[in-house]
XYZ file of N, CA and C in Angstrom:
696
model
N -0.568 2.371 -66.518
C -0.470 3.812 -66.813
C -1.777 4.316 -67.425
N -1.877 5.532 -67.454
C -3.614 6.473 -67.853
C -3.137 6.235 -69.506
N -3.882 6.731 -70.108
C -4.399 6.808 -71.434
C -3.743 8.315 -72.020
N -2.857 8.445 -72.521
C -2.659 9.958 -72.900
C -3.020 9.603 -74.420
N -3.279 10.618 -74.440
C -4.595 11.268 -76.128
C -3.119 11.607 -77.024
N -2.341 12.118 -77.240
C -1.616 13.407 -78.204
C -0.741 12.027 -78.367
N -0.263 11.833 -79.692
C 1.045 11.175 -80.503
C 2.144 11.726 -81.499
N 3.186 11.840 -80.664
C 3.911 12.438 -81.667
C 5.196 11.389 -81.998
N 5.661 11.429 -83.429
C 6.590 10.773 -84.199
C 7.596 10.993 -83.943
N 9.002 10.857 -83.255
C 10.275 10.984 -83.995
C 11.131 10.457 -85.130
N 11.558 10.784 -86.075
C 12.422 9.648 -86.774
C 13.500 10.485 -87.543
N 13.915 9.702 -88.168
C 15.759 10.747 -88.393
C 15.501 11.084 -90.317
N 14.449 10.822 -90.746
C 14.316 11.501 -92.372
C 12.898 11.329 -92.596
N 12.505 12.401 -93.288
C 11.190 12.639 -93.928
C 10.646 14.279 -93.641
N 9.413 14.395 -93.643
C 9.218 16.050 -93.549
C 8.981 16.200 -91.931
N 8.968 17.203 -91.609
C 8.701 17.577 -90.291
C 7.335 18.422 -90.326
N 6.240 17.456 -89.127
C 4.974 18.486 -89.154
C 5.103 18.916 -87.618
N 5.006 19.775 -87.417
C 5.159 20.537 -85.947
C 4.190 20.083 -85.090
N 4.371 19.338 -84.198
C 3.109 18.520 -83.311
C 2.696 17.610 -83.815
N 3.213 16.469 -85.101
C 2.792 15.495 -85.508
C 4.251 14.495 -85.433
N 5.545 15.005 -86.184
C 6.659 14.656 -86.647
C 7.760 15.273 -86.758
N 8.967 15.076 -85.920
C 10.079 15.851 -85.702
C 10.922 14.813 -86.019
N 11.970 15.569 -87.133
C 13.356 15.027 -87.851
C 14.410 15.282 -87.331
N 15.432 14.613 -86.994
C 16.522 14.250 -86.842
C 17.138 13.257 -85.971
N 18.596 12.789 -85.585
C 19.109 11.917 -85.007
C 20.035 12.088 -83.789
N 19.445 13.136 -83.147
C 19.992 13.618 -81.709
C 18.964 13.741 -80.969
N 19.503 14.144 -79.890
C 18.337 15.101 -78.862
C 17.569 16.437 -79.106
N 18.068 16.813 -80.072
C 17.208 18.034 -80.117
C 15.506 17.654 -80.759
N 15.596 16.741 -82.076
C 14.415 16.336 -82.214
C 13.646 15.399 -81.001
N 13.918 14.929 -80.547
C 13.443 14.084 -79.091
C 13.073 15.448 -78.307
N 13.928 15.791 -78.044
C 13.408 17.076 -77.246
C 12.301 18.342 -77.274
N 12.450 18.349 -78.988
C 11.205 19.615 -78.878
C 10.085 18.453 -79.099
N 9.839 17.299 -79.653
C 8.966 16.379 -79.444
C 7.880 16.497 -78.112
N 9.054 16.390 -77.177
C 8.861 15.759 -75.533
C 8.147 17.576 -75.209
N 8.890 18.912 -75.632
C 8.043 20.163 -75.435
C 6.876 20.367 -75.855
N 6.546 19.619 -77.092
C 5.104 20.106 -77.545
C 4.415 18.945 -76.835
N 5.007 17.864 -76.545
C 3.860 17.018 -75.984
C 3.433 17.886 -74.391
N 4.389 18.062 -74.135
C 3.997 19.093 -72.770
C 3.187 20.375 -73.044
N 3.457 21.272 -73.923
C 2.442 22.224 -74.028
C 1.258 21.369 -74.298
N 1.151 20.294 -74.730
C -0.539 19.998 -74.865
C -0.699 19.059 -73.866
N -0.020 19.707 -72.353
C -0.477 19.130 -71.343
C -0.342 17.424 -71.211
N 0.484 16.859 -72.099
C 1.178 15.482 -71.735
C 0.566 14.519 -73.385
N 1.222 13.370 -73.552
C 1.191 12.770 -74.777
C 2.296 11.655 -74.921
N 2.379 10.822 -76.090
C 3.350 10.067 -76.566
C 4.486 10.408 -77.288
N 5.318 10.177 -77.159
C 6.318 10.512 -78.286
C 6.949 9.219 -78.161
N 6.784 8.696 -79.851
C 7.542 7.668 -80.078
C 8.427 7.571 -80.985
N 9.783 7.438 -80.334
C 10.830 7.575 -81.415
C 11.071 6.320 -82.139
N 10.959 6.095 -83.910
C 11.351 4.902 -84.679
C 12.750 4.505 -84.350
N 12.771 3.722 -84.971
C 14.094 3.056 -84.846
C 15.541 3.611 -85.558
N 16.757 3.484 -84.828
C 17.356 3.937 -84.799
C 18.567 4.814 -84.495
N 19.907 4.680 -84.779
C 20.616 5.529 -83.490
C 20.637 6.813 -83.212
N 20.247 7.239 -82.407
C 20.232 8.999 -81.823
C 21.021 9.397 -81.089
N 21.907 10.498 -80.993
C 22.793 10.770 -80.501
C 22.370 11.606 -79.374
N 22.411 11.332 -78.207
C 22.021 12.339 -76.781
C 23.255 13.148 -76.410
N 23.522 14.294 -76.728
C 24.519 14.912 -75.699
C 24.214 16.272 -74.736
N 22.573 16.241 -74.700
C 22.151 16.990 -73.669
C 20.835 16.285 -73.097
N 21.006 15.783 -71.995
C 20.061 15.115 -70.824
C 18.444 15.318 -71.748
N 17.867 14.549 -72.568
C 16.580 14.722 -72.476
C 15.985 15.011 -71.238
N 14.895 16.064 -70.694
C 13.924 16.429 -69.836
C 12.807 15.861 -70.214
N 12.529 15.280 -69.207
C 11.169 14.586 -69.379
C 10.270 15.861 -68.158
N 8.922 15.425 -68.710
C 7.295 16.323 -67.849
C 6.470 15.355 -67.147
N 5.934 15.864 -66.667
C 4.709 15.158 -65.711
C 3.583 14.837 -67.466
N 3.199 13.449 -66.796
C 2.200 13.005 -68.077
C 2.499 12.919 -69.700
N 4.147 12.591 -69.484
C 4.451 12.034 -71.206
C 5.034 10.625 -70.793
N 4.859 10.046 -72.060
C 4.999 8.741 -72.320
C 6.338 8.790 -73.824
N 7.109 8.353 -73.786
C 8.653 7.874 -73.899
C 8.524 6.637 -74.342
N 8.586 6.371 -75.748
C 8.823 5.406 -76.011
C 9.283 5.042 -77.658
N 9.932 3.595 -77.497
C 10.672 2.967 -79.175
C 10.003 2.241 -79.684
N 11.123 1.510 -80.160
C 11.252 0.055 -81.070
C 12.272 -0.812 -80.550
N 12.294 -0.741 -78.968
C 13.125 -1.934 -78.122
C 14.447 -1.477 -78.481
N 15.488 -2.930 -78.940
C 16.687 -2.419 -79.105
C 16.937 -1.954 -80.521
N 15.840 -1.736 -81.245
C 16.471 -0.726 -82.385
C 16.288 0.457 -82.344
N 15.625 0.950 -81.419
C 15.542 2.532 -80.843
C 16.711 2.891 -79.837
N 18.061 3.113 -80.590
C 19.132 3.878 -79.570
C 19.143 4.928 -79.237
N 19.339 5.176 -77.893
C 19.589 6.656 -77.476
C 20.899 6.228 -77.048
N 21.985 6.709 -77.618
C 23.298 6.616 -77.513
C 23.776 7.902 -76.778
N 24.693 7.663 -75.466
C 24.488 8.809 -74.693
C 26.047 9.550 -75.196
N 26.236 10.756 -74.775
C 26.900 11.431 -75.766
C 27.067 12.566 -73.866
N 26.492 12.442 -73.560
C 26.439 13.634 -71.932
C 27.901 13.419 -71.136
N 27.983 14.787 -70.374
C 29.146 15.158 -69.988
C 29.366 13.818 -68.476
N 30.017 13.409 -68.270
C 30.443 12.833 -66.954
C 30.062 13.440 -65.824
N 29.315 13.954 -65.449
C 29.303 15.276 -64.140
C 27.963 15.537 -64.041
N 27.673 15.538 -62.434
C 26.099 16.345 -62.328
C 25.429 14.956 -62.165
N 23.864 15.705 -62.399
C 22.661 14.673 -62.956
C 22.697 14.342 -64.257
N 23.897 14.518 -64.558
C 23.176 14.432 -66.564
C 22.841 13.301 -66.560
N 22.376 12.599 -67.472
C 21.848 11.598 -68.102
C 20.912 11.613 -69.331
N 21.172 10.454 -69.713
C 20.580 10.260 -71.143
C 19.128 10.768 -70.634
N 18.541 10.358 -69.980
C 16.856 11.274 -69.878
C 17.484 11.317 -68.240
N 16.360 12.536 -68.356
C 16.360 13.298 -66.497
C 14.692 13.296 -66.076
N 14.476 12.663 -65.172
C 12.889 12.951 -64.910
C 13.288 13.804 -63.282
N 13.046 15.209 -63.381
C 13.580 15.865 -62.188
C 12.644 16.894 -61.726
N 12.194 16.442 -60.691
C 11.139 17.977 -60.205
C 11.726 18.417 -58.822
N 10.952 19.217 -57.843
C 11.386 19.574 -56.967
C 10.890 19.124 -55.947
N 11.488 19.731 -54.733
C 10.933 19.296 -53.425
C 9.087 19.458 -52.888
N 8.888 20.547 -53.891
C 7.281 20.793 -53.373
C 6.594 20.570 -55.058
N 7.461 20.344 -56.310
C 5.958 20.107 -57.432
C 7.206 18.689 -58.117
N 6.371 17.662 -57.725
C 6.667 16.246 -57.765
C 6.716 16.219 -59.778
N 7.050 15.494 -59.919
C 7.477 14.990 -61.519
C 6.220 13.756 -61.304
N 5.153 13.899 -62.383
C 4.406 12.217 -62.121
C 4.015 11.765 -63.188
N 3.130 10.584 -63.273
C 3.057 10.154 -64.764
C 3.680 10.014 -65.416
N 5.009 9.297 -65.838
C 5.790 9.605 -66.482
C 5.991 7.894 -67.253
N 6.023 7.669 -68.313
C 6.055 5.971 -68.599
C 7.348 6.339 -69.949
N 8.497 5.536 -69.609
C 9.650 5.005 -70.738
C 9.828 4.128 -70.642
N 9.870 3.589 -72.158
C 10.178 1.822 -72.426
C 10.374 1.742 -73.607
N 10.488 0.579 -73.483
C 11.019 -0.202 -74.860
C 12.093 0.835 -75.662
N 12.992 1.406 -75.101
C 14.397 1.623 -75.449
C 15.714 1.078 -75.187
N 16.603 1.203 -75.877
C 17.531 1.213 -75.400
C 18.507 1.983 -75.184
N 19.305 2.273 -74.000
C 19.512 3.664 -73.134
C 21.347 3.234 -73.278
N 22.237 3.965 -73.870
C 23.850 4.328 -73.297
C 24.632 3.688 -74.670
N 24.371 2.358 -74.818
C 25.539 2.192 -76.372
C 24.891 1.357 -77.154
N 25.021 0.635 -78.001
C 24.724 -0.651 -78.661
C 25.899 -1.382 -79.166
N 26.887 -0.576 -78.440
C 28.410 -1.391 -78.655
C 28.972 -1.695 -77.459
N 29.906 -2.318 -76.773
C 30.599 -2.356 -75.727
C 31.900 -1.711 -75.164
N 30.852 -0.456 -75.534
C 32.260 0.831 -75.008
C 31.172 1.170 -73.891
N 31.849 1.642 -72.724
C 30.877 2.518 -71.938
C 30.963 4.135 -72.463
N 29.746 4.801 -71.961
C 29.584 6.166 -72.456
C 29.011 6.988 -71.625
N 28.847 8.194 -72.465
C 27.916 9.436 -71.382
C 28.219 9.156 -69.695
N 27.197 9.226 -68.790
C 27.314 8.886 -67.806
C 26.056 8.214 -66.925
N 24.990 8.877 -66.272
C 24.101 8.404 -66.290
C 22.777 7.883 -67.340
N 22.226 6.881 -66.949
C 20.787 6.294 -68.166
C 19.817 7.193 -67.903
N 19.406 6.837 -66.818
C 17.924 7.568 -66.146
C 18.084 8.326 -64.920
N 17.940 9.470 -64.988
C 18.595 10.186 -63.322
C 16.858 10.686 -63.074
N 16.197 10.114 -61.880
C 15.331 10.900 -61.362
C 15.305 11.384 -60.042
N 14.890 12.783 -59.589
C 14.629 13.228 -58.284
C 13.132 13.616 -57.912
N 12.539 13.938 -56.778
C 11.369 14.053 -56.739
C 10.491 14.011 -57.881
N 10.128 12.697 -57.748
C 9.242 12.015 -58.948
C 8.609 11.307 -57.772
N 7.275 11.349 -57.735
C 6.208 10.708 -57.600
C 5.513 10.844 -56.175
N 4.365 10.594 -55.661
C 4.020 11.115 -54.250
C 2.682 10.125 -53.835
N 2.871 9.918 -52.998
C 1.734 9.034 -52.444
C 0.296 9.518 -51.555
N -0.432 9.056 -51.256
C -1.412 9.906 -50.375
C -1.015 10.151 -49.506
N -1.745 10.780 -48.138
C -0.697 10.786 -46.742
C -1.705 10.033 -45.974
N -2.631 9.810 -46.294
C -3.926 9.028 -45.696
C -4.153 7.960 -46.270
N -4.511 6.483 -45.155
C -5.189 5.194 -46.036
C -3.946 4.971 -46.085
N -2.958 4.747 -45.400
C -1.965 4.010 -45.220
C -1.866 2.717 -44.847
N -1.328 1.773 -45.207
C -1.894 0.852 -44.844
C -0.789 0.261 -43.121
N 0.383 0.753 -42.784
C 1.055 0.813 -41.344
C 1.931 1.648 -41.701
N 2.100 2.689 -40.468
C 3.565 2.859 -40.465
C 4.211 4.159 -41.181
N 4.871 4.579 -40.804
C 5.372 5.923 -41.674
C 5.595 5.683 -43.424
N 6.760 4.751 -43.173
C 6.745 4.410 -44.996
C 5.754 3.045 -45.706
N 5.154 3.418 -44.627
C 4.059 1.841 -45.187
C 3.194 2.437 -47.211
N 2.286 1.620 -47.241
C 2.303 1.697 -48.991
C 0.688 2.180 -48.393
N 0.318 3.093 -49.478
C -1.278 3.263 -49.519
C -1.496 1.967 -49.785
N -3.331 2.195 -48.794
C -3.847 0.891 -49.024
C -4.914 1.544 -50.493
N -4.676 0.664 -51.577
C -5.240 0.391 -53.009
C -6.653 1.272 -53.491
N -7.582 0.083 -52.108
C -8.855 0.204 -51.721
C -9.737 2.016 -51.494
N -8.628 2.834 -51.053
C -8.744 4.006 -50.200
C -7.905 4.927 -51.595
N -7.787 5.002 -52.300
C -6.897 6.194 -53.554
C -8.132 6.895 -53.660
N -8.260 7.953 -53.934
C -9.157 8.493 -54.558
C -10.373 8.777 -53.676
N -10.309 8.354 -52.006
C -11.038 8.519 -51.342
C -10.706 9.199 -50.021
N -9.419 8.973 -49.787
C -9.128 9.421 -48.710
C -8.173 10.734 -48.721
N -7.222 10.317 -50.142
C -6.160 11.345 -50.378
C -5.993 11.090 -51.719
N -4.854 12.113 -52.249
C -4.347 11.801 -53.164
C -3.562 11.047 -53.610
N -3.144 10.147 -54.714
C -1.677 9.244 -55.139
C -1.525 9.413 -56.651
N -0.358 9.714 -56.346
C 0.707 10.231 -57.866
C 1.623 8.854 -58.328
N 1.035 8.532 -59.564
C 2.008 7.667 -60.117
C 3.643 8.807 -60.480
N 4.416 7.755 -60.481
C 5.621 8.798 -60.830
C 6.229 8.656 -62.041
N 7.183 7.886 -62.461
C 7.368 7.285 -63.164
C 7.311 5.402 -63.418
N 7.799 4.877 -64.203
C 7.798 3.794 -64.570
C 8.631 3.946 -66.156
N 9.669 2.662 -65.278
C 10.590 2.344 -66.498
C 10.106 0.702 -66.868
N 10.607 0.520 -67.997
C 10.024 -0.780 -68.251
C 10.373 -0.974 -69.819
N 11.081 -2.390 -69.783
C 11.107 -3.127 -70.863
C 12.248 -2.191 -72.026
N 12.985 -1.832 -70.850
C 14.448 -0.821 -71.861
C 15.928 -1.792 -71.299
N 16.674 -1.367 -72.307
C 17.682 -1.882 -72.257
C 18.461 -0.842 -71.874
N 19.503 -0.882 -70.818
C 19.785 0.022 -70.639
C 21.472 -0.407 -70.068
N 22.595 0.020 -70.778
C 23.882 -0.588 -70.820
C 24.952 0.350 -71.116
N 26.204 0.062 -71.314
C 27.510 0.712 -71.304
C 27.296 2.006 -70.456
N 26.743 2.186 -70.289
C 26.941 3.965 -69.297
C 28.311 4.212 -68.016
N 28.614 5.177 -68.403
C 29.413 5.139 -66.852
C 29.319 5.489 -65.986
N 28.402 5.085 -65.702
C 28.031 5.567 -63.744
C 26.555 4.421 -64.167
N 25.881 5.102 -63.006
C 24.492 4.121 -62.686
C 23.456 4.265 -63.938
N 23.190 2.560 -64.192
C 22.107 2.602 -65.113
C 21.243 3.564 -64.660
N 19.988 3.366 -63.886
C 19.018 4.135 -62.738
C 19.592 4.547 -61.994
N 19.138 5.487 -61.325
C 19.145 6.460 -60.491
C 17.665 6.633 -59.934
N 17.502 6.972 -58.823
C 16.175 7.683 -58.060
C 16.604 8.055 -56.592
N 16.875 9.393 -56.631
C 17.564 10.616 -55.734
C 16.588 11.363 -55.335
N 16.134 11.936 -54.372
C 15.024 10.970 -53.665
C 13.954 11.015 -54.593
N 13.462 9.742 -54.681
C 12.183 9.604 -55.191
C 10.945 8.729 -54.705
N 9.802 9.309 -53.923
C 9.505 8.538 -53.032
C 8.059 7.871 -53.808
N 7.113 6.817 -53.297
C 6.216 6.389 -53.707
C 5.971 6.447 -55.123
N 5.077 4.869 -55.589
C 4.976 4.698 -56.580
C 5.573 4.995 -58.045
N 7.239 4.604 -57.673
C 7.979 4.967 -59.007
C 8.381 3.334 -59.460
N 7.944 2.516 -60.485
C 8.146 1.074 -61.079
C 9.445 1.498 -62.050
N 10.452 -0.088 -61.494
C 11.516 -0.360 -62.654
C 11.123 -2.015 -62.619
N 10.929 -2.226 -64.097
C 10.049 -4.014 -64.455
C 10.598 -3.754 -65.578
N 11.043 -5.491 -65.916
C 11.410 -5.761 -67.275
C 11.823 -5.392 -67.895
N 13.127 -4.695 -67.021
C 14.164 -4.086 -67.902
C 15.479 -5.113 -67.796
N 16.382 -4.918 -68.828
C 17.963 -5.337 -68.658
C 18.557 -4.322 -68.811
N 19.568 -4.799 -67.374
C 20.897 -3.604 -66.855
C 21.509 -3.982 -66.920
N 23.007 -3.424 -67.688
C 24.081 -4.247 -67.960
C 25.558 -3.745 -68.086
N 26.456 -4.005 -67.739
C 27.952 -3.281 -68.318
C 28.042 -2.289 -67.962
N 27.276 -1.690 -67.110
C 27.499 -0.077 -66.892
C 28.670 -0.321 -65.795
N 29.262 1.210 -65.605
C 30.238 1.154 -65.089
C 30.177 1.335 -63.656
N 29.179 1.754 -63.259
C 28.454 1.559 -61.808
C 27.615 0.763 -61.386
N 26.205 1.463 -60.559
C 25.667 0.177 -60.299
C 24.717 0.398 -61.331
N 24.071 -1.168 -61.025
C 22.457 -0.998 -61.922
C 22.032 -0.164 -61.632
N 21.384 -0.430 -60.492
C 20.103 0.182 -60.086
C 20.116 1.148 -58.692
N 20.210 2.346 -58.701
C 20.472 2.877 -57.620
C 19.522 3.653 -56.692
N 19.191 3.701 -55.530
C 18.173 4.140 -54.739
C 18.783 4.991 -53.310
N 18.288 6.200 -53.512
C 18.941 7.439 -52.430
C 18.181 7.717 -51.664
N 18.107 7.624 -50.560
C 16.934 8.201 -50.082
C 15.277 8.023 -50.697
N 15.172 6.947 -51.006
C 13.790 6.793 -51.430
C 12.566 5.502 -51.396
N 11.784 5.893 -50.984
C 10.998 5.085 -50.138
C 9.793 4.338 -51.347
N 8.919 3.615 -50.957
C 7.869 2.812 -51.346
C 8.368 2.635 -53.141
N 8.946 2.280 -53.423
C 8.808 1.619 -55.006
C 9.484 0.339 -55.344
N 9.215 0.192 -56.417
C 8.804 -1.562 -56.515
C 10.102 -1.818 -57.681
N 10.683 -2.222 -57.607
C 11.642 -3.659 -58.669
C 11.048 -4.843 -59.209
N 10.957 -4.969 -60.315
C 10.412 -5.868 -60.114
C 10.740 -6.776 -61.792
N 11.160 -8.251 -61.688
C 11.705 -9.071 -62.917
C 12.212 -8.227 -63.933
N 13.438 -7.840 -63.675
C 14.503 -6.898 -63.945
C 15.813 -8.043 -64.223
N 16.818 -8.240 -65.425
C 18.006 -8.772 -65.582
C 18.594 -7.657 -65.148
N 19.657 -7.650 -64.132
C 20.473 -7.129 -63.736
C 21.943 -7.812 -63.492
N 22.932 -7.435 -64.369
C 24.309 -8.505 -64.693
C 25.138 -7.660 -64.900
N 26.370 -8.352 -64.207
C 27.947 -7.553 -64.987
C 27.918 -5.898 -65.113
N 27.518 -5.545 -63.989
C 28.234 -4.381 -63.960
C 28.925 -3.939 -62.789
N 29.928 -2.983 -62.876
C 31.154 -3.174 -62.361
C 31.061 -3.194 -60.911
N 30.088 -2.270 -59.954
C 29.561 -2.204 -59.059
C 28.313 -2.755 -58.279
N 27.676 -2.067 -57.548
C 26.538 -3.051 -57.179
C 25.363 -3.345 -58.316
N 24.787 -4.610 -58.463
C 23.767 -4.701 -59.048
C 22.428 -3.932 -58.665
N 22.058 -3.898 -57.679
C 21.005 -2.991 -56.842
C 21.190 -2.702 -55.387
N 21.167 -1.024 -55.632
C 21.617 -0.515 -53.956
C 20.872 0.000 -53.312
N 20.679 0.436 -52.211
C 19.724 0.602 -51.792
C 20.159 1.430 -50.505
N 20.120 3.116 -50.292
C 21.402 3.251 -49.356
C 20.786 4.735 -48.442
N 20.798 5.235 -47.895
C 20.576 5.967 -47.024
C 19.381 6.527 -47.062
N 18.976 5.580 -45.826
C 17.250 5.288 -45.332
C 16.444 4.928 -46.800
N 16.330 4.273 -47.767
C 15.669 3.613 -48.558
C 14.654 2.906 -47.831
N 13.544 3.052 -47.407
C 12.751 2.298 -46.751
C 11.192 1.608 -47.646
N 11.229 0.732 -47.120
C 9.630 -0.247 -47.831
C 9.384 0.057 -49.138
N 10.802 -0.511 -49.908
C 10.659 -0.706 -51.178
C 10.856 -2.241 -51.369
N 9.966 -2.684 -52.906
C 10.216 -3.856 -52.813
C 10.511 -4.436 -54.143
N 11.856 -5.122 -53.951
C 12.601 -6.003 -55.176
C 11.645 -7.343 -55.196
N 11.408 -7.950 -56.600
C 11.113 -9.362 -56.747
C 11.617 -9.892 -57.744
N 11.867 -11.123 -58.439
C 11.823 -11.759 -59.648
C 13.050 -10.939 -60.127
């Protein structure tokens, strides 16, 4: 991932500096966090440790970075059953892609063994590849060598190194989300659907992911999902 400049604090007591440190133990402090990192055009927000109560879908932006203290950073989901909700939403549209986007080292839905909320991570048009310097084929992968020379390529998101459990419905989600979106070194677990779910979406990578015990598929992969690739 790029280098974003701006750091901002979450944590649930102490003073609040506006663009430095936002107080409390829900989504709303996470949230205006994640807004000012966007008015200054993208940044960190790292929430300390601790349980936070989500009962409205964090929105994530193009060029913020999302991140804890592993499993002592809970985002305990609290969201309605219905829709896209989810504990975070990385969602753009059909013509202005969602990109840059890096969450980790959380943990996403309970820290108990109740299932909750509904979705972990719901993303849709997130991420875009060049259309040139392909390396075969309609859904073939840019070739590496050629970024920056031939066309453009949009990282999208990247999940990584979150825990992400009890939910009821799909840990992940990516509805369509095409090129360069990474899920690595995460554990999926107990949710009440599948792990890992893929709609319509092409070129992205899986990769040394625990995926266990949940009630449905572990990783799906389902109408036209093409030249994506699971490993480890």
């Amino acid at each position: 991932m790029e280098v974003i400049y701006h750091m901002i604090i979450v944590k649930q007591s102490g003073t609040p500096v506006t663009g430095k440190v936002y107080i409390g133990n829900t989504h709303t402090a996470i949230q205006n966090a994640i807004n000012y990192a966007n008015s200054q055009s993208g940044g960190v927000v790292f929430i300390e440790k601790g349980v936070y109560t989500i009962s409205t879908p964090l929105e994530m932006y193009s060029d913020i970075e999302l991140c804890g203290e592993g499993i002592h950073t809970v985002l305990k989901s609290a969201v309605a059953a219905s829709g896209t909700n989810a504990v975070i939403r990385c969602v753009g549209t059909s013509s202005v892609k969602k990109k840059n986007m890096y969450i980790h080292d959380l943990l996403i839905g309970n820290n108990t063994d109740t299932a909750v909320g509904y979705y972990g991570i719901y993303c849709q048009h997130v991420g875009l590849a060049q259309t040139t310097g392909l390396t075969s084929e309609t859904y073939s992968r840019y070739n590496s060598a050629t970024v920056g020379v031939t066309g453009e390529n949009i990282i999208g998101v990247t999940i990584e190194n979150c825990v992400i459990q009890y939910n009821n419905n799909i840990s992940i989600r990516l509805d369509p989300s095409n090129h360069n979106n990474t899920i690595t070194g995460n554990t999926i677990q107990n949710n009440n659907g599948n792990g890992i779910s893929l709609d319509s979406s092409n070129n992205n990578t899986i990769t040394g992911n625990t995926v266990q015990n949940n009630n449905n598929y572990g990783i799906r992969l389902e109408s036209s999902s093409n030249n994506n690739t699971i490993t480890g």
